[in-house]
């Protein structure tokens, strides 16, 4: 058919967690998932892949193997939204209509916005954990590094997993110490922002770690160009006395986190807000203009940090509210801005930041201070949460840790 009860755009972390439950509840072929990708990635594992602690294979499943059985997979990309006629147009030109639409298309990584990045990526010491094409190069370059200037960048735009640009720095630092090359190495972190992390409780601990390990933090400097021939990185200085000037820094190794933003096909549609994200109510996840449209995850306007962990809480809210629209009789659920960033700070330690992006206050699951580095939360993140993801989250059965938080009485 070309008409579905619910059409979900994107078979990523958000799309699958919603489509699984909805297709089970609404029955065969009532739900369609539109996604052109052959593979589904558990992207949080890429920090470990970049450090050589997991394989890319560990993060990958064929889309056909994770697609909910009762959902119809439409293997194409959405080109245009027609919310006034409850339909979308695919790249093939075909139109699909829906009663309800869920937009879960993720964030767009804008590689081309850094001059020379696309042609330099994966070569001569320049890599990024933000692509399955380059993440293994990070591990290769870290392991063969013989010393010199090592740079780690973080853009000024919103990104997915705001901690990932620095997690790989901690892992590289540890490896280079063990390999005996740290003495001849200078490590510099360049962030487009004015803080190392948005929430002070965790930022304070991270700053202590950077100081103790001689990791130099440079604020409000945004990578704009790579000069591969002379091995130099060029930054725009965004604040302070040198504001408006550029800074040129030589490198032997550089881990780049490119600027990101709303996907172009959303930005150019009537569903987007001024910044290009799907314009939804921050509590109900319902579109502010089109009542039968919802958005979830990285492509949404929800003003919290963009992570898979945030989606666990968002998906419970979205499913409740959409099923309430269809069947009635449900109290409206409200999203509290929960998000989490497991800040890996070594191969046996981690700071498990959990907070609400709405209140900027911690929302920790466990009855201990999660801002302190721990082995238990490292193991949880590396070995247990991936299992929860594949066994429960993509099957629609993981609403996040809120119930444990209540059980432990942590909040
Ligand atoms: P995605 O999972 O990216 O899925 C989007 C889907 O939409 C894709 O399958 C894509 O093919 C599809 N799509 C795109 N355009 C179209 C179109 N036009 N038509 C149809 N389909 C389309 N999160 C954590 O919680 N913890 C972590 O430790 C963590 N670490 C991370 C480390 C790295 C290096 C990275 C890259 C991410 C990390 N994340 C982490 C973030 C997490 O992976 C994302 O927040 C999450 O995957 C977002 O889910 P999503 O469904 O919104 O988008
Ligand atoms: C989580 O639920 C989740 O999704 C499966 C993540 O994605 C990778 C996370 O990073 C985190 C931290 C959580 C939260 C789960 C617990 C048990 C604290």
JSON list of N, CA, C and O in Angstrom, two decimals, residues 308-327:
[
{"chain": "A", "resi": 308, "resn": "UNK", "atom": "N", "xyz": [21.68, 8.90, 22.29]},
{"chain": "A", "resi": 308, "resn": "UNK", "atom": "CA", "xyz": [20.81, 7.72, 22.28]},
{"chain": "A", "resi": 308, "resn": "UNK", "atom": "C", "xyz": [20.13, 7.58, 23.64]},
{"chain": "A", "resi": 308, "resn": "UNK", "atom": "O", "xyz": [18.97, 7.16, 23.73]},
{"chain": "A", "resi": 309, "resn": "UNK", "atom": "N", "xyz": [20.84, 7.93, 24.71]},
{"chain": "A", "resi": 309, "resn": "UNK", "atom": "CA", "xyz": [20.28, 7.84, 26.05]},
{"chain": "A", "resi": 309, "resn": "UNK", "atom": "C", "xyz": [19.04, 8.73, 26.19]},
{"chain": "A", "resi": 309, "resn": "UNK", "atom": "O", "xyz": [18.04, 8.34, 26.80]},
{"chain": "A", "resi": 310, "resn": "UNK", "atom": "N", "xyz": [19.10, 9.92, 25.61]},
{"chain": "A", "resi": 310, "resn": "UNK", "atom": "CA", "xyz": [17.96, 10.84, 25.66]},
{"chain": "A", "resi": 310, "resn": "UNK", "atom": "C", "xyz": [16.76, 10.21, 24.97]},
{"chain": "A", "resi": 310, "resn": "UNK", "atom": "O", "xyz": [15.60, 10.35, 25.41]},
{"chain": "A", "resi": 311, "resn": "UNK", "atom": "N", "xyz": [17.04, 9.46, 23.89]},
{"chain": "A", "resi": 311, "resn": "UNK", "atom": "CA", "xyz": [15.96, 8.84, 23.10]},
{"chain": "A", "resi": 311, "resn": "UNK", "atom": "C", "xyz": [15.21, 7.79, 23.92]},
{"chain": "A", "resi": 311, "resn": "UNK", "atom": "O", "xyz": [14.02, 7.57, 23.71]},
{"chain": "A", "resi": 312, "resn": "UNK", "atom": "N", "xyz": [15.88, 7.15, 24.88]},
{"chain": "A", "resi": 312, "resn": "UNK", "atom": "CA", "xyz": [15.20, 6.14, 25.69]},
{"chain": "A", "resi": 312, "resn": "UNK", "atom": "C", "xyz": [14.01, 6.76, 26.41]},
{"chain": "A", "resi": 312, "resn": "UNK", "atom": "O", "xyz": [12.93, 6.19, 26.46]},
{"chain": "A", "resi": 313, "resn": "UNK", "atom": "N", "xyz": [14.21, 7.95, 26.95]},
{"chain": "A", "resi": 313, "resn": "UNK", "atom": "CA", "xyz": [13.12, 8.64, 27.66]},
{"chain": "A", "resi": 313, "resn": "UNK", "atom": "C", "xyz": [12.13, 9.26, 26.68]},
{"chain": "A", "resi": 313, "resn": "UNK", "atom": "O", "xyz": [10.91, 9.22, 26.89]},
{"chain": "A", "resi": 314, "resn": "UNK", "atom": "N", "xyz": [12.65, 9.81, 25.60]},
{"chain": "A", "resi": 314, "resn": "UNK", "atom": "CA", "xyz": [11.77, 10.44, 24.60]},
{"chain": "A", "resi": 314, "resn": "UNK", "atom": "C", "xyz": [10.82, 9.42, 23.97]},
{"chain": "A", "resi": 314, "resn": "UNK", "atom": "O", "xyz": [9.65, 9.72, 23.72]},
{"chain": "A", "resi": 315, "resn": "UNK", "atom": "N", "xyz": [11.34, 8.21, 23.69]},
{"chain": "A", "resi": 315, "resn": "UNK", "atom": "CA", "xyz": [10.51, 7.25, 22.97]},
{"chain": "A", "resi": 315, "resn": "UNK", "atom": "C", "xyz": [9.31, 6.81, 23.81]},
{"chain": "A", "resi": 315, "resn": "UNK", "atom": "O", "xyz": [8.21, 6.61, 23.27]},
{"chain": "A", "resi": 316, "resn": "UNK", "atom": "N", "xyz": [9.50, 6.69, 25.12]},
{"chain": "A", "resi": 316, "resn": "UNK", "atom": "CA", "xyz": [8.38, 6.31, 25.99]},
{"chain": "A", "resi": 316, "resn": "UNK", "atom": "C", "xyz": [7.28, 7.38, 25.92]},
{"chain": "A", "resi": 316, "resn": "UNK", "atom": "O", "xyz": [6.08, 7.05, 25.84]},
{"chain": "A", "resi": 317, "resn": "UNK", "atom": "N", "xyz": [7.69, 8.63, 25.92]},
{"chain": "A", "resi": 317, "resn": "UNK", "atom": "CA", "xyz": [6.73, 9.74, 25.87]},
{"chain": "A", "resi": 317, "resn": "UNK", "atom": "C", "xyz": [6.00, 9.76, 24.52]},
{"chain": "A", "resi": 317, "resn": "UNK", "atom": "O", "xyz": [4.77, 9.85, 24.44]},
{"chain": "A", "resi": 318, "resn": "UNK", "atom": "N", "xyz": [6.78, 9.65, 23.45]},
{"chain": "A", "resi": 318, "resn": "UNK", "atom": "CA", "xyz": [6.19, 9.72, 22.11]},
{"chain": "A", "resi": 318, "resn": "UNK", "atom": "C", "xyz": [5.18, 8.60, 21.89]},
{"chain": "A", "resi": 318, "resn": "UNK", "atom": "O", "xyz": [4.07, 8.81, 21.41]},
{"chain": "A", "resi": 319, "resn": "UNK", "atom": "N", "xyz": [5.57, 7.37, 22.27]},
{"chain": "A", "resi": 319, "resn": "UNK", "atom": "CA", "xyz": [4.69, 6.22, 22.04]},
{"chain": "A", "resi": 319, "resn": "UNK", "atom": "C", "xyz": [3.40, 6.36, 22.84]},
{"chain": "A", "resi": 319, "resn": "UNK", "atom": "O", "xyz": [2.31, 6.09, 22.33]},
{"chain": "A", "resi": 320, "resn": "UNK", "atom": "N", "xyz": [3.53, 6.80, 24.07]},
{"chain": "A", "resi": 320, "resn": "UNK", "atom": "CA", "xyz": [2.34, 7.01, 24.90]},
{"chain": "A", "resi": 320, "resn": "UNK", "atom": "C", "xyz": [1.40, 8.03, 24.25]},
{"chain": "A", "resi": 320, "resn": "UNK", "atom": "O", "xyz": [0.19, 7.79, 24.14]},
{"chain": "A", "resi": 321, "resn": "UNK", "atom": "N", "xyz": [1.97, 9.13, 23.80]},
{"chain": "A", "resi": 321, "resn": "UNK", "atom": "CA", "xyz": [1.13, 10.21, 23.29]},
{"chain": "A", "resi": 321, "resn": "UNK", "atom": "C", "xyz": [0.53, 9.89, 21.93]},
{"chain": "A", "resi": 321, "resn": "UNK", "atom": "O", "xyz": [-0.63, 10.20, 21.66]},
{"chain": "A", "resi": 322, "resn": "UNK", "atom": "N", "xyz": [1.30, 9.20, 21.08]},
{"chain": "A", "resi": 322, "resn": "UNK", "atom": "CA", "xyz": [0.76, 8.85, 19.76]},
{"chain": "A", "resi": 322, "resn": "UNK", "atom": "C", "xyz": [-0.32, 7.77, 19.89]},
{"chain": "A", "resi": 322, "resn": "UNK", "atom": "O", "xyz": [-1.36, 7.84, 19.24]},
{"chain": "A", "resi": 323, "resn": "UNK", "atom": "N", "xyz": [-0.06, 6.78, 20.75]},
{"chain": "A", "resi": 323, "resn": "UNK", "atom": "CA", "xyz": [-1.09, 5.74, 20.95]},
{"chain": "A", "resi": 323, "resn": "UNK", "atom": "C", "xyz": [-2.33, 6.34, 21.61]},
{"chain": "A", "resi": 323, "resn": "UNK", "atom": "O", "xyz": [-3.46, 5.91, 21.36]},
{"chain": "A", "resi": 324, "resn": "UNK", "atom": "N", "xyz": [-2.13, 7.36, 22.43]},
{"chain": "A", "resi": 324, "resn": "UNK", "atom": "CA", "xyz": [-3.27, 8.09, 23.01]},
{"chain": "A", "resi": 324, "resn": "UNK", "atom": "C", "xyz": [-4.10, 8.77, 21.93]},
{"chain": "A", "resi": 324, "resn": "UNK", "atom": "O", "xyz": [-5.34, 8.77, 21.98]},
{"chain": "A", "resi": 325, "resn": "UNK", "atom": "N", "xyz": [-3.42, 9.33, 20.92]},
{"chain": "A", "resi": 325, "resn": "UNK", "atom": "CA", "xyz": [-4.14, 9.95, 19.80]},
{"chain": "A", "resi": 325, "resn": "UNK", "atom": "C", "xyz": [-5.01, 8.91, 19.09]},
{"chain": "A", "resi": 325, "resn": "UNK", "atom": "O", "xyz": [-6.14, 9.18, 18.69]},
{"chain": "A", "resi": 326, "resn": "UNK", "atom": "N", "xyz": [-4.44, 7.72, 18.90]},
{"chain": "A", "resi": 326, "resn": "UNK", "atom": "CA", "xyz": [-5.13, 6.68, 18.11]},
{"chain": "A", "resi": 326, "resn": "UNK", "atom": "C", "xyz": [-6.25, 6.03, 18.91]},
{"chain": "A", "resi": 326, "resn": "UNK", "atom": "O", "xyz": [-7.37, 5.88, 18.42]},
{"chain": "A", "resi": 327, "resn": "UNK", "atom": "N", "xyz": [-5.95, 5.66, 20.16]},
{"chain": "A", "resi": 327, "resn": "UNK", "atom": "CA", "xyz": [-6.93, 4.87, 20.94]},
{"chain": "A", "resi": 327, "resn": "UNK", "atom": "C", "xyz": [-7.65, 5.68, 22.01]},
{"chain": "A", "resi": 327, "resn": "UNK", "atom": "O", "xyz": [-8.64, 5.22, 22.56]}
]
